[in-house]
XYZ file of C-alpha atoms in Angstrom:
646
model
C 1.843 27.116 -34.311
C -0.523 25.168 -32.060
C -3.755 24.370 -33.081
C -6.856 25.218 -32.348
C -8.214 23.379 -28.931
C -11.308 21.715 -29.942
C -15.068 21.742 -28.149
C -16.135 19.768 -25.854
C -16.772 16.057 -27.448
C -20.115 14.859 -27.669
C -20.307 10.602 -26.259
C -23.005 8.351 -25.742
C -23.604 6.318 -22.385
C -22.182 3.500 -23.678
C -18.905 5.304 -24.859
C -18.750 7.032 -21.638
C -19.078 3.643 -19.923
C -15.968 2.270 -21.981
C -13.727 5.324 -20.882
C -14.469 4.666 -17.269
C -13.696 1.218 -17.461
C -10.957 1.655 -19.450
C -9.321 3.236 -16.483
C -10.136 0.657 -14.204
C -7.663 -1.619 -12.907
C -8.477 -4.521 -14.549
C -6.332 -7.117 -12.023
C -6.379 -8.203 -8.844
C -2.818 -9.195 -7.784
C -3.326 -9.359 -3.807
C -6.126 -10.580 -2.097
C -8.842 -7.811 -0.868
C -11.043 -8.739 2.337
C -13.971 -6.537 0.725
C -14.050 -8.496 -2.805
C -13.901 -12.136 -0.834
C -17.243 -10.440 1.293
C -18.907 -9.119 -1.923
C -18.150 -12.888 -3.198
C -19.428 -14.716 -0.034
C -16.297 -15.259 1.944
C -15.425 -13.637 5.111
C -12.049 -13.831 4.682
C -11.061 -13.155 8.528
C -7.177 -14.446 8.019
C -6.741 -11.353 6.004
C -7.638 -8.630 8.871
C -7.290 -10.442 11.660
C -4.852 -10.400 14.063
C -4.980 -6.654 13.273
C -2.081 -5.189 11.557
C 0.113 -2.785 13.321
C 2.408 -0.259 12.204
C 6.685 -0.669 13.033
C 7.692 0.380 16.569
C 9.893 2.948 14.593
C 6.718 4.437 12.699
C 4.343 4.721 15.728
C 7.421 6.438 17.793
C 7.885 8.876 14.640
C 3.730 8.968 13.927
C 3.657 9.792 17.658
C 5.937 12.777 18.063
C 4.785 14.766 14.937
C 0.886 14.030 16.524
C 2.269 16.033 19.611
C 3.877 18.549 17.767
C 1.011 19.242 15.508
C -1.740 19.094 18.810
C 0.459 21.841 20.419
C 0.694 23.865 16.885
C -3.136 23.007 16.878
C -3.842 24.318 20.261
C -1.839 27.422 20.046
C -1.896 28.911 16.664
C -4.881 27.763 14.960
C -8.489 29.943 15.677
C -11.011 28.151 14.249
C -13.949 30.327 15.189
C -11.767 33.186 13.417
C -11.431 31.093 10.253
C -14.924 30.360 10.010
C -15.706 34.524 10.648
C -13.191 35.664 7.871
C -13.769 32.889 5.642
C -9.985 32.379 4.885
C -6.940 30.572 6.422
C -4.586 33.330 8.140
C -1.413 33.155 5.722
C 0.701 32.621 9.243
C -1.194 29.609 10.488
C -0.224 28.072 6.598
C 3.356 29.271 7.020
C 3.474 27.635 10.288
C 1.847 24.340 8.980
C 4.670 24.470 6.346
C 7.492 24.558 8.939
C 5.951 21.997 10.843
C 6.421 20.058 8.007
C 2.665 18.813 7.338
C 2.888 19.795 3.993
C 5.192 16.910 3.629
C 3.414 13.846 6.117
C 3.010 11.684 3.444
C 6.380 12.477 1.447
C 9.604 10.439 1.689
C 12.248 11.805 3.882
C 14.223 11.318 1.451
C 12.911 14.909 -0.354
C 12.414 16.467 2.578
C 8.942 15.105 4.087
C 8.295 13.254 7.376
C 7.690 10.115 5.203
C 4.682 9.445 7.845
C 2.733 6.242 7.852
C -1.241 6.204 6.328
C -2.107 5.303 9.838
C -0.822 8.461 11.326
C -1.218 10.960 8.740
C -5.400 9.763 9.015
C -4.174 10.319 12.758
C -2.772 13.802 11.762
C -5.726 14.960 9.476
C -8.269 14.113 11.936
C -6.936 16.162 14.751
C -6.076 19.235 12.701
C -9.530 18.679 11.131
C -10.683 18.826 14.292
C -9.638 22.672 15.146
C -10.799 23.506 11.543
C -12.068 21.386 9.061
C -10.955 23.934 6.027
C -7.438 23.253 7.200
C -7.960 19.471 7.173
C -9.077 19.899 3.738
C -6.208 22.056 2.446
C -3.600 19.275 3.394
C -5.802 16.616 2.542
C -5.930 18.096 -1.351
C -2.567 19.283 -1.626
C -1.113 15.094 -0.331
C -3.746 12.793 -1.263
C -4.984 14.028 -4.142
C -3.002 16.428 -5.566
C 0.674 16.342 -7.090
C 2.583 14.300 -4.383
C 1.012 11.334 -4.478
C 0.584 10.946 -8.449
C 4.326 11.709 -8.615
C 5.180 8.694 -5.838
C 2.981 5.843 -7.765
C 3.494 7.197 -11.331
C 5.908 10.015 -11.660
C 10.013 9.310 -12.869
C 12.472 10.093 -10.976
C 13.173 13.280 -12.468
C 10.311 14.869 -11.981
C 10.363 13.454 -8.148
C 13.578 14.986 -7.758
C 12.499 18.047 -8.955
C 8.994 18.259 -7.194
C 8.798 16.492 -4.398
C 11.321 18.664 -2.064
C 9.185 21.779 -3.533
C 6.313 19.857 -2.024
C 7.170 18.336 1.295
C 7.910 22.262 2.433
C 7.038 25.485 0.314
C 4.540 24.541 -2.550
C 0.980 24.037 -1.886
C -0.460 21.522 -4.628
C -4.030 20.791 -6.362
C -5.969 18.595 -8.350
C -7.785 19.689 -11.317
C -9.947 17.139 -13.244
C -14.060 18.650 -12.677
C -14.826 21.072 -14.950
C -18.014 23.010 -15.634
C -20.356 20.750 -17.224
C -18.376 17.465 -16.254
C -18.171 15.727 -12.972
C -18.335 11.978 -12.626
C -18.367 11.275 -16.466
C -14.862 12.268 -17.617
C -15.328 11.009 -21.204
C -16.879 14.886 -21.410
C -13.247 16.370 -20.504
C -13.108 19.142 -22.858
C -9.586 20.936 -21.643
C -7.109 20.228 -24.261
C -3.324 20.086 -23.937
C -2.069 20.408 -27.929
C 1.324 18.662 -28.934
C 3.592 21.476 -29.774
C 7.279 20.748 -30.141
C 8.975 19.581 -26.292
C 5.655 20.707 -24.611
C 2.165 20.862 -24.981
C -0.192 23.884 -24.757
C -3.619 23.960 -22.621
C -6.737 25.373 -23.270
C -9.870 25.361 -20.804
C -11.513 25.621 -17.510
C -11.756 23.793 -14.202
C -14.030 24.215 -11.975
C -14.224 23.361 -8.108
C -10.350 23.361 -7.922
C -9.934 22.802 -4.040
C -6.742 25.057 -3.237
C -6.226 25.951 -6.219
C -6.770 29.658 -5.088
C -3.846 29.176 -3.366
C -1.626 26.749 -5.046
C 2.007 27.009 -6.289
C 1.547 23.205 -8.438
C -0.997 21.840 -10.493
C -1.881 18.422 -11.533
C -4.216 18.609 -14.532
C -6.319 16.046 -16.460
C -6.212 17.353 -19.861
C -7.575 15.662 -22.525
C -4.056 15.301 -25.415
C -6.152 14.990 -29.506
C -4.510 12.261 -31.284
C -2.105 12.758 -34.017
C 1.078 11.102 -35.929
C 3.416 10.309 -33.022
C 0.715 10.851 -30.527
C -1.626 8.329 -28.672
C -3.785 11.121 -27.506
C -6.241 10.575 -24.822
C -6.924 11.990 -21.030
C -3.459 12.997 -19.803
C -2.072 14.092 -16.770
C 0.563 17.313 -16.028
C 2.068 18.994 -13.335
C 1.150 22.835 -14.100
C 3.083 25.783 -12.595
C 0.242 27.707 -11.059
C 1.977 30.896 -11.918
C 2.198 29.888 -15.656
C 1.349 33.198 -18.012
C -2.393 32.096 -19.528
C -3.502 30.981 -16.042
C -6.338 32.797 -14.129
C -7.899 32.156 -11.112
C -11.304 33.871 -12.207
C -13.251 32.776 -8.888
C -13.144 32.134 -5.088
C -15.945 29.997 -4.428
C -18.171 30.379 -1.304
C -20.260 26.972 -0.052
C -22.045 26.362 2.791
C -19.439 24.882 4.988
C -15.942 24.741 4.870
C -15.800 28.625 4.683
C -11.785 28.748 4.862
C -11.706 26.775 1.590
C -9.413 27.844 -1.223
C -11.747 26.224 -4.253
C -11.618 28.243 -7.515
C -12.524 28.442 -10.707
C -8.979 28.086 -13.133
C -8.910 29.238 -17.115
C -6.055 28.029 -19.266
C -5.580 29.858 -22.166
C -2.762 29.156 -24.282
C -0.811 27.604 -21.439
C 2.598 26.310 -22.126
C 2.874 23.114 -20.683
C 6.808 20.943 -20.871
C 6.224 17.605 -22.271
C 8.818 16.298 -19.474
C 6.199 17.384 -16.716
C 3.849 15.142 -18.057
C 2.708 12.650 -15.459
C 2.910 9.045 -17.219
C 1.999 8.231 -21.050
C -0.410 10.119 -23.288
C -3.968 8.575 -21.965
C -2.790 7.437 -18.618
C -4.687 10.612 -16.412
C -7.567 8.870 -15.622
C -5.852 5.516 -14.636
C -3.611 7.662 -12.577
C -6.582 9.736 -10.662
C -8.046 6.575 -10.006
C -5.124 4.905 -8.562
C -4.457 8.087 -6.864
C -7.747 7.681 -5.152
C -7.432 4.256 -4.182
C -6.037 4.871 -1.185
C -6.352 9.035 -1.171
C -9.730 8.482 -0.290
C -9.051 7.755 3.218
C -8.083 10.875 3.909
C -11.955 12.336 4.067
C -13.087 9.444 6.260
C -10.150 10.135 8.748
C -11.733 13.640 9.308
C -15.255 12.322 10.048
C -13.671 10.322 12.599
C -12.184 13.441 14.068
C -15.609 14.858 13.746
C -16.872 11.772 15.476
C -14.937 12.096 18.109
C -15.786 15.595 18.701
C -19.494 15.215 18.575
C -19.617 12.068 21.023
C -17.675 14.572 23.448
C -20.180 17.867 23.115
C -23.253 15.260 23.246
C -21.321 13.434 26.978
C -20.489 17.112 28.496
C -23.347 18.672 27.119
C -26.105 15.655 28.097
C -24.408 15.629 31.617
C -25.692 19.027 32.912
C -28.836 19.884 30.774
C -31.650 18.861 32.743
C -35.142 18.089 31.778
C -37.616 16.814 34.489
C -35.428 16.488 36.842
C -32.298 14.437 35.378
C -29.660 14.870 32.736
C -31.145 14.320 29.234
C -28.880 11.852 28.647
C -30.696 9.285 30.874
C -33.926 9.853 29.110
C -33.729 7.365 26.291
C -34.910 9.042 23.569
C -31.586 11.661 24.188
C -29.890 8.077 25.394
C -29.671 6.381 22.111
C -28.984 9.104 19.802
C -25.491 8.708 22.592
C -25.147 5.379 22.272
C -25.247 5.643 18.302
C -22.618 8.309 18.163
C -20.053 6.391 20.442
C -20.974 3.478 18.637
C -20.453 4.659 15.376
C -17.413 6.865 16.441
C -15.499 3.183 17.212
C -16.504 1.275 14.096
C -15.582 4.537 11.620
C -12.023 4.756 13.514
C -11.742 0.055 13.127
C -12.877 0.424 9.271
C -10.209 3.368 8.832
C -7.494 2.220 10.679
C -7.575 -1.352 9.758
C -8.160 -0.285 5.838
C -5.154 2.417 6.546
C -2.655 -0.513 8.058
C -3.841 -2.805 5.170
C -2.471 -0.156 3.001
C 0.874 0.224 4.727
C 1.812 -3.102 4.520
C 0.958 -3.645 0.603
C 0.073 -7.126 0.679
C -3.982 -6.026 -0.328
C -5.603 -4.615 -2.470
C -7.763 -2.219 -0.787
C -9.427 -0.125 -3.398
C -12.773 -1.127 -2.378
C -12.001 -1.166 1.628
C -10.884 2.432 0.835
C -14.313 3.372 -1.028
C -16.064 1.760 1.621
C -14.437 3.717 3.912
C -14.890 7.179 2.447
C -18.680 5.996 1.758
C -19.639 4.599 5.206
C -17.593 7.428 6.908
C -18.889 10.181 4.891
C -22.415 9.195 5.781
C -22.760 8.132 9.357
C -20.533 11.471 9.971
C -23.503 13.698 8.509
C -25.837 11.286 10.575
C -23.718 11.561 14.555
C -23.191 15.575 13.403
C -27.227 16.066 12.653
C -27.834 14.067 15.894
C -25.770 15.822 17.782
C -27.529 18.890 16.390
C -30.730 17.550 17.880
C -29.503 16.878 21.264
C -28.176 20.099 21.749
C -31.769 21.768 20.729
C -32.375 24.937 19.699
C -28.394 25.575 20.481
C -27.705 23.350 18.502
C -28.662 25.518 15.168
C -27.788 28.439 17.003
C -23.900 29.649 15.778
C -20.836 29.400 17.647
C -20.569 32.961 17.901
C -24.183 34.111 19.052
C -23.829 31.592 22.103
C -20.663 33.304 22.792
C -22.374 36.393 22.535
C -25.238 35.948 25.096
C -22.754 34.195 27.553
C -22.530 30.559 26.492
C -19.954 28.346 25.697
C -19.910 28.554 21.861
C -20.239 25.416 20.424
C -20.125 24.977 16.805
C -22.625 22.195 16.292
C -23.939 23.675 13.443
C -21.014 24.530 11.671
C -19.741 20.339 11.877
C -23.364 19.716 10.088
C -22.167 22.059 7.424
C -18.800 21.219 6.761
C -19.252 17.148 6.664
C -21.872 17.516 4.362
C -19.449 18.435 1.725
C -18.216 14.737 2.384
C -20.833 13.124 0.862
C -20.075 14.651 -2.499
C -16.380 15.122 -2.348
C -13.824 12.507 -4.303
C -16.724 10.594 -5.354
C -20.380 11.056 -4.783
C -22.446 8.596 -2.840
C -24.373 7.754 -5.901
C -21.216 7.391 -7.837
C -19.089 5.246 -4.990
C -22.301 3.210 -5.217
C -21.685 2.025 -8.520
C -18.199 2.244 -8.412
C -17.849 -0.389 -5.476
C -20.888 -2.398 -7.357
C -18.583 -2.479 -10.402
C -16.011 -4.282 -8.633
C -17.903 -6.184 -6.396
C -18.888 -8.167 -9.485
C -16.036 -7.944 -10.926
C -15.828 -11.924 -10.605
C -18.909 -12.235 -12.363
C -18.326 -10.094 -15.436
C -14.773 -11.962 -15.828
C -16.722 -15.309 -16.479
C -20.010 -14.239 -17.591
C -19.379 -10.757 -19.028
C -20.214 -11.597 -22.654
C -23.307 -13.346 -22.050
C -24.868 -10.243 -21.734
C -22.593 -8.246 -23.945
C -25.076 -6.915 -26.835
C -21.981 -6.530 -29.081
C -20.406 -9.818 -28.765
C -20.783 -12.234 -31.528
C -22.813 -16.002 -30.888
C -19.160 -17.757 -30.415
C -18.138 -15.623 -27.729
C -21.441 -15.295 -25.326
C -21.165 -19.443 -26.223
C -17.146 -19.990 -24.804
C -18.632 -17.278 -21.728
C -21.285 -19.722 -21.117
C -19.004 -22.722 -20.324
C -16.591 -20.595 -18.282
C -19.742 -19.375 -16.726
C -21.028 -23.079 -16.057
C -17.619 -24.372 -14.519
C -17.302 -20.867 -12.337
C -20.866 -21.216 -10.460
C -20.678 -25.526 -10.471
C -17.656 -24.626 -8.200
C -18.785 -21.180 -6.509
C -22.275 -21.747 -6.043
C -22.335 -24.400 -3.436
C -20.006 -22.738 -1.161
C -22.859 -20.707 -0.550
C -24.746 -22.744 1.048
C -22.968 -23.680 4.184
C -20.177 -22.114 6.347
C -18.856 -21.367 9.541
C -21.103 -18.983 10.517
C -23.615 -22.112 11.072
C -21.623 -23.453 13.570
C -21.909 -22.202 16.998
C -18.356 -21.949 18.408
C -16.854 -20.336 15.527
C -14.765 -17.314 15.711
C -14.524 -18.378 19.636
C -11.341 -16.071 20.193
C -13.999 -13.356 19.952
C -15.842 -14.348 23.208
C -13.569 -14.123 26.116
C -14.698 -14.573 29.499
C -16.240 -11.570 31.022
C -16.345 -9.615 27.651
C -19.762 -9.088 25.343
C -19.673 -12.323 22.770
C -18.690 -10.798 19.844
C -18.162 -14.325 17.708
C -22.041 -14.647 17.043
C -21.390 -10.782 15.033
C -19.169 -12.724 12.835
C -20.871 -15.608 12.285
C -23.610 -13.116 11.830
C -21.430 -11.890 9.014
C -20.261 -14.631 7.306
C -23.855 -15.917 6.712
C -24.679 -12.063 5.561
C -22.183 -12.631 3.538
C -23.274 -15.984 1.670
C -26.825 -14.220 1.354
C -25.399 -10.939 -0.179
C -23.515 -13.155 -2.752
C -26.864 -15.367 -3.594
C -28.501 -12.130 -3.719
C -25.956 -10.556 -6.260
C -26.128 -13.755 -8.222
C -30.102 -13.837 -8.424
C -29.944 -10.063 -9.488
C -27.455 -10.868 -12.678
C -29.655 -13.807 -13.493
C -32.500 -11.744 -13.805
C -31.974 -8.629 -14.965
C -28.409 -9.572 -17.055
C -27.823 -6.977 -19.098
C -30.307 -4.127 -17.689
C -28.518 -4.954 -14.265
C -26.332 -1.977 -14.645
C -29.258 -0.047 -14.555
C -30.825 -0.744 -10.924
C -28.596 1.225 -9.729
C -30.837 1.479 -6.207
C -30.605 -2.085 -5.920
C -26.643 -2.121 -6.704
C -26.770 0.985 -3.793
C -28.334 -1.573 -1.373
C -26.237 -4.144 -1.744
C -22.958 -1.953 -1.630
C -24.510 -0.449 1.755
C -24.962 -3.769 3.334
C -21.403 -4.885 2.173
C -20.218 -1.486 3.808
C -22.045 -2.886 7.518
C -20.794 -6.090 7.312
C -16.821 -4.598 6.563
C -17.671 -2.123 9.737
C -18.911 -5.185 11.751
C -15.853 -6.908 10.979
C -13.495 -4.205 11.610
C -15.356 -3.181 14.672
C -14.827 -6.904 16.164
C -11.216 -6.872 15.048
C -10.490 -3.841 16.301
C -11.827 -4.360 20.325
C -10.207 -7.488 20.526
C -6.910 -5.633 19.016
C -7.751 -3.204 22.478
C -8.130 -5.728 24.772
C -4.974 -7.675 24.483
C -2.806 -4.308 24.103
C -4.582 -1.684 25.962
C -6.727 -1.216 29.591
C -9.549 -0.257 27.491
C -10.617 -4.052 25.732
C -13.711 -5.171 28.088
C -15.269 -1.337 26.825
C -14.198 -1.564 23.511
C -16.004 -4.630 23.458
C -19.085 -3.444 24.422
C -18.731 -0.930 21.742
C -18.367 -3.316 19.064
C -21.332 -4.829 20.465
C -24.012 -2.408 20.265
C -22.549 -1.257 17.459
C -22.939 -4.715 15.512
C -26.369 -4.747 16.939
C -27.308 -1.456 15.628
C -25.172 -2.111 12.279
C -27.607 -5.943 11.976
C -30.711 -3.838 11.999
C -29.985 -1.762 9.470
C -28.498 -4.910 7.174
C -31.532 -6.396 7.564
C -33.874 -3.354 6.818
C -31.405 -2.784 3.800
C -32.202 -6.319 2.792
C -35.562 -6.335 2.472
C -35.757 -3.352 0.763
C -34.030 -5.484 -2.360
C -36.942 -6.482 -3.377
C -39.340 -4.864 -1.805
C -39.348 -1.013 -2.537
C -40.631 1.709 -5.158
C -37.767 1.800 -7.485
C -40.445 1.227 -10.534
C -42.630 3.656 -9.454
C -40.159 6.190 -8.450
C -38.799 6.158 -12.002
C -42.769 6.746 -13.665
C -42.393 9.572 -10.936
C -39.324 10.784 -12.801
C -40.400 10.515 -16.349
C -43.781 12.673 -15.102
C -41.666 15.387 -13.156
C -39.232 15.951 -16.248
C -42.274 16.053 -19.053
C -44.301 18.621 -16.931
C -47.174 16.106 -15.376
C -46.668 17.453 -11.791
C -46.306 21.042 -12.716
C -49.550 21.691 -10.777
C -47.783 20.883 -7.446
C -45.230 23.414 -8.070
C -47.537 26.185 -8.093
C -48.012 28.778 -4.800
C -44.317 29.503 -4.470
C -41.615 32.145 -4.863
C -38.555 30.983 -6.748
C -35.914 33.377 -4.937
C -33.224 32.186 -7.551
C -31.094 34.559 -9.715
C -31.063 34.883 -13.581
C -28.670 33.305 -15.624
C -27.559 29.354 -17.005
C -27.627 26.405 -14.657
C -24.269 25.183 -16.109
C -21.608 28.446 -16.559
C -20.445 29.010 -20.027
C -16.870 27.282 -20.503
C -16.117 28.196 -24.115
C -11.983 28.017 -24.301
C -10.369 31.400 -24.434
C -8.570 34.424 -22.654
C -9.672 35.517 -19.486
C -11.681 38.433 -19.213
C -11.937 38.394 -15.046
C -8.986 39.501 -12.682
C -6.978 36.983 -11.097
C -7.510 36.114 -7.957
C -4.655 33.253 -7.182
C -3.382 34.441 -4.089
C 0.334 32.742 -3.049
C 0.777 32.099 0.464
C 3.158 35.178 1.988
């Protein structure tokens, strides 16, 4: 007989802390053109020339792109999907015998073993004709059972899974649950050694398709016991498994065709051999999963980049005010010239971070953060301009323009669904500090113990004179560098093109400052540095411009030795870097100038009742009940509302 699962376990910040890192990758193995920036370096041998993708993969890449533009074209009714709330059963079907179940899955089990480049290529056009639908594939490959099975999986269970996968099944990841998000030391669903398998007890919340799936990967937290390490485990769960209920569709604000749900395990049999890795591997694994998962999200705001930057041209070009387009009044004009901007630098971080990962010689788990981070903001930011162009038609639905005559444009709708971004596989907030964790990474290696409360006199002393040798050597590189000298990165400034080479000298400087900056913070704050988390924020952001900036120049010079197109990519690049500078150097100032002090004496009054007062004249239109849903282990007392794909 099992036993009983037990209730959620109660951690403290510092335990919580240690489980997170824990799961970190501890190593670098292969160099990473984000840490060397975070350091100080602008390590421009690793990026540039660009990397491109095998003949063989772009002709392969390309043919499935024209396959899935005509699927997207002809089958898929995106105003229909955002009326009914759902994903028609057929246009899933079809999606299935297209194959894009299986982009990212080796031919060898059935799947079109595409390329990162061009299944970012793939999501952001199908995202384009419905973001829900970008989302569903997006979940089921990058985060869900295929990709945990290719890094970590045996061969087994790939045999067994994978085929499933690339064509029929429809996979998703399960970690959140109701009262833990981005602190999985919480994880209270249990999976309970019994005999060859393991039985799991609890809930998930958020489960994007899970409404829908066929496979589950589940983070399940294993007690330990003779024979057992215990710890936060991962399985692949049969969705159809008796003790599994689907107890809720959820509804959000955007992304109305998503398949999210709320999933109870009660007394849920569970095969030891479809365990994912060993007992306390399932956060390592979601993290690595991540690393490079993440780049799915940012390869839909570029589709959604690319589709504002078109409504705001066609739209600017024949809505006149005072007698000329709007678009050549500037205060219309910019709000242009940031979206196409922007639109080019999200599509050189992704694509350059994507072929990076193709080729495995980096590490790009921070270029991949940064890439889901920058993307998922500046998205929300071209979407809500684009809003503002268009005016009052811009809030206005899709389907009341279409009802009074006009062409119905769903700029409202893109403001909606990207929002989601910003929260999705990683908070802002929480990519914030997990990019400032391994941005100083370097520093904590040498100097970690110094301002390690727990560690004894002799150790903070040895940490101290690896500390000394580190910053005798690392310190003075700081100083000088090529961006000081006026012809470097020449190869950037060809005649007759925008001079790009004084962005990247721009950079590299940025770069030395950001790493003085870093090493000023640590010096005085040490141990309480973990703490300022809005000026760890500030300096991720500005390491997130100057990775754009580089990408951005990479990429147009990429254009303008292979395509027609390099003398306006460069000017691209250009105002972008421009625009990109400004905001480094607001973001810089606001280190150590800002109200982070007085903004937390704001906090501590709001949460003890001083500001009360200024809540007063309102209606709360809110319903009754608890801010976090009950999640006490158990049977199911709702219907089931998993609904398979027919």
């Amino acid at each position: 007989m099992s036993a009983q699962p037990t209730q959620q376990p109660k951690v403290s910040e510092r335990e919580a802390r240690q489980v997170a890192e824990a799961a970190r990758e501890q190593d670098w193995r292969k160099p990473s053109f984000a840490k060397e920036l975070f350091l100080g370096r602008l390590r421009m041998d690793l990026i540039h020339p660009h990397p491109m993708p095998p003949p063989q993969d772009a002709a392969r890449g390309e043919a499935f792109l024209a396959k899935l533009r005509d699927f997207c074209e002809t089958k898929i009714d995106g105003a229909r999907i955002e009326r009914d709330a759902k994903i028609p059963d057929e246009v899933i079907n079809g999606l299935k015998e297209l194959g894009a179940l299986g982009m990212k899955i080796d031919i060898k089990y059935g799947g079109l073993g595409l390329t990162q480049v061009y299944y970012n290529k793939a999501l952001a056009l199908v995202g384009s004709a419905n973001p829900a639908i970008g989302a569903l594939l997006s979940a089921h490959q990058s985060i869900g059972v295929p990709q945990p099975l290719k890094l970590f999986g045996t061969q087994e269970q790939k045999d067994t899974f994978l085929p499933r996968l690339a064509r029929t099944d429809i996979s998703a990841f399960l970690l959140t649950e109701p009262d833990v998000g981005s602190d999985p030391a919480r994880l209270a669903t249990t999976a309970v050694p019994d005999g060859d398998s393991y039985v799991m007890d609890g809930v998930k919340l958020w489960t994007t398709n899970g409404v829908v799936a066929d496979l589950l990967v589940v983070m399940a937290r294993v007690p330990k016991s003779e024979g057992h390490k215990g710890g936060i485990t991962a399985f692949v769960v049969e969705a159809d498994s008796p003790g599994i209920t689907v107890e809720n569709r959820n509804a959000f604000m955007g992304l109305r065709g998503l398949e999210n749900g709320v999933t109870r395990f009660h007394q849920v049999r569970v095969p030891a051999a479809n365990r994912i890795g060993p007992e306390g591997a399932g956060l390592k694994i979601a993290l690595t999963t991540l690393n490079t998962g993440r780049l799915s999200l940012p390869a839909m705001c570029v589709g959604a980049g690319k589709w504002c930057l078109k409504i705001a041209r066609e739209w600017s070009s024949v809505r006149e005010q005072w007698g000329k387009p709007v678009a050549y009044h500037e205060a219309v004009g910019s709000k242009i010239s940031f979206i196409a901007a922007t639109t080019f630098a999200l599509e050189a971080v992704l694509d350059l971070s994507s072929q990076m990962a193709d080729e495995d010689r980096n590490d790009i788990r921070i270029e991949a953060a940064l890439a889901k981070l920058y993307g998922s903001e500046m998205a929300c930011l071209m979407a809500d301009e684009l809003v503002q162009i268009r005016g009052g038609r811009g809030f206005e639905t899709a389907d009341s323009l279409a009802a009074r005559g006009e062409r119905a444009v769903p700029a409202e709708q893109i403001l909606r669904d990207l929002r989601i971004n910003r929260i999705f596989e990683g908070s802002t907030e929480i990519m914030h500090l997990l990019i400032a964790r391994e941005a100083v990474d370097a520093h904590l290696k040498v100097a970690g113990d110094i301002i390690d409360p727990d560690k004894p006199l002799s150790a903070k002393a040895k940490a101290g004179a690896n500390a000394a040798g580190f910053y005798a050597k690392w310190l003075p590189k700081l100083v000088t560098g090529p961006g000081q000298l006026p012809h470097s990165y020449a190869e950037f400034h060809p005649p007759g093109h925008p001079d790009l080479s004084v962005h990247l000298r721009y950079a590299e400087r940025t770069a030395r400052k950001l790493a003085r900056s870093t090493f000023y913070a640590m010096s005085r704050w040490q141990g309480r540095m973990e703490t300022k988390q809005g000026f760890l924020g500030r300096i991720v952001d500005i390491g997130a411009e100057l990775f754009a900036i580089s990408a951005a120049c990479v990429r147009a010079e990429l254009l303008r030795t292979t395509t027609d197109h390099g003398r306006e990519a460069y000017q691209l690049a250009d105002v972008f870097c421009r625009q990109s500078r400004i905001r480094t150097e607001e973001l810089f100032n606001r280190l150590w100038t800002n109200t982070d002090d007085l903004d937390n004496k704001v906090v501590k009054g709001v949460l003890s009742g001083t500001y009360t007062w200024l809540e007063q004249g309102i209606i709360d239109p809110s319903g009754e009940g608890p801010w976090i849903a009950e999640a006490t282990p158990g049977p199911s007392e709702r219907e089931n509302v998993h609904r398979p794909i027919r």
